[in-house]
Amino acid sequence: MTARLGLIGAGLWGRNYIRTLATFPTASLTRLASRNPEAGSWVGPACEISSDWRDLIAAKDLDGVIIATPPSCHAEMLGAALRRGLPALVEKPLTLDRDQALALKRQAEENPAFVLVDHIYLFHPGYETLRARLKGRGPFSIESEGGNLGPYRPDAGPLWDYGPHDVALCLDLVGLPPAKVSARRAPKLPDIQGENIEISLDFSDGSHARLTVGNAWPAKRRRFTAKGDGQEYVFDDLDETKLRFHDGEQGSQAVAVSPDLPLNRCLNRFIEGLRSGSRDLSSLSLGVEVVDCLHRCESSLKQR
């Protein structure tokens, strides 16, 4: 079976999906919804292009849809896909609004369809190896840094742009929503636009996480450190080795991980779900928990 996929959005991430799907023997990009006049040059002649995403959702020749649009559009588009019973892969964050996220979860439970939220670092081989080695070794102590210099988006601030990555990793590893959430703005660096947010998460099992995310780093950061049961692993997507094990006596040791690209693994997971007729909503549930956590961070920031 070749999975027939529709894609809504041909921005930066949309074009990543287009390029990646072109290498997949198990899937074809059947439809694209984009208003970009250049979109036709990015896809093959067999891909039908529409300027209205509603036409794509209504099409009868799709096995699943990928939503790669600004997050302010996600709720309406995913809701329409769920009403059709159309499996969906949606970019992070699931939504920018907690009530919308909860409504989508209720809708998915009433009309079961496979939904995968692309928290991309959950699919990174470095993190997957860290998770496999530390799972069940909690409570965990987690520190994470994520962000870059920019971008400065009109529809989503740095908390919602970068925060979903780090929060998703924490919630996935601990396996619980946080019992306590607080956030504050980090001191500004001179001559740097944007802001970084310091987030504290405390969990009922004794785990705790301290995250710093934002668009005011002098250079890109993607580092996730987790300690549990005397073991410490550092996942750094910018490090050549990606994953290191820290031993107090022997120092740092590189851990071999698969060279597979996270987006390939994400798409493979989605296609496998389509083939098996999955109705798994665990990824959607995590997406809702991430939105809820960021909402609580936002409330904490407003109180300061």
Short mmCIF file of N, CA and C in Angstrom, two decimals, residues 40 48-49 80 88 92 157 160 198 202 207 286:
data_model
loop_
_atom_site.label_atom_id
_atom_site.label_comp_id
_atom_site.label_asym_id
_atom_site.label_seq_id
_atom_site.Cartn_x
_atom_site.Cartn_y
_atom_site.Cartn_z
N GLY A 40 3.68 24.92 -7.42
CA GLY A 40 3.68 23.92 -8.48
C GLY A 40 5.07 23.45 -8.86
N GLU A 48 -2.03 17.30 -7.10
CA GLU A 48 -3.03 18.34 -7.39
C GLU A 48 -2.92 19.46 -6.36
N ILE A 49 -2.88 20.70 -6.85
CA ILE A 49 -2.70 21.85 -5.98
C ILE A 49 -4.01 22.63 -5.88
N ALA A 80 -11.58 19.91 11.17
CA ALA A 80 -12.23 19.52 9.92
C ALA A 80 -11.79 18.12 9.50
N ALA A 88 -4.42 12.45 10.76
CA ALA A 88 -3.69 13.70 10.58
C ALA A 88 -2.37 13.70 11.33
N LYS A 92 3.83 20.96 15.66
CA LYS A 92 3.74 21.50 17.01
C LYS A 92 3.66 23.03 16.94
N GLY A 157 4.82 33.72 20.16
CA GLY A 157 6.02 34.20 20.81
C GLY A 157 6.99 33.07 21.08
N TRP A 160 5.86 29.77 22.85
CA TRP A 160 5.08 28.82 22.05
C TRP A 160 5.86 28.31 20.85
N GLU A 198 12.55 31.23 31.37
CA GLU A 198 13.00 30.18 32.28
C GLU A 198 11.77 29.50 32.87
N ASP A 202 7.68 20.86 38.26
CA ASP A 202 7.83 19.90 39.36
C ASP A 202 6.72 18.86 39.25
N SER A 207 10.24 14.16 40.34
CA SER A 207 11.03 14.67 39.21
C SER A 207 10.90 16.19 39.13
N LEU A 286 -0.54 13.80 24.53
CA LEU A 286 0.68 14.51 24.92
C LEU A 286 0.66 15.93 24.38
#
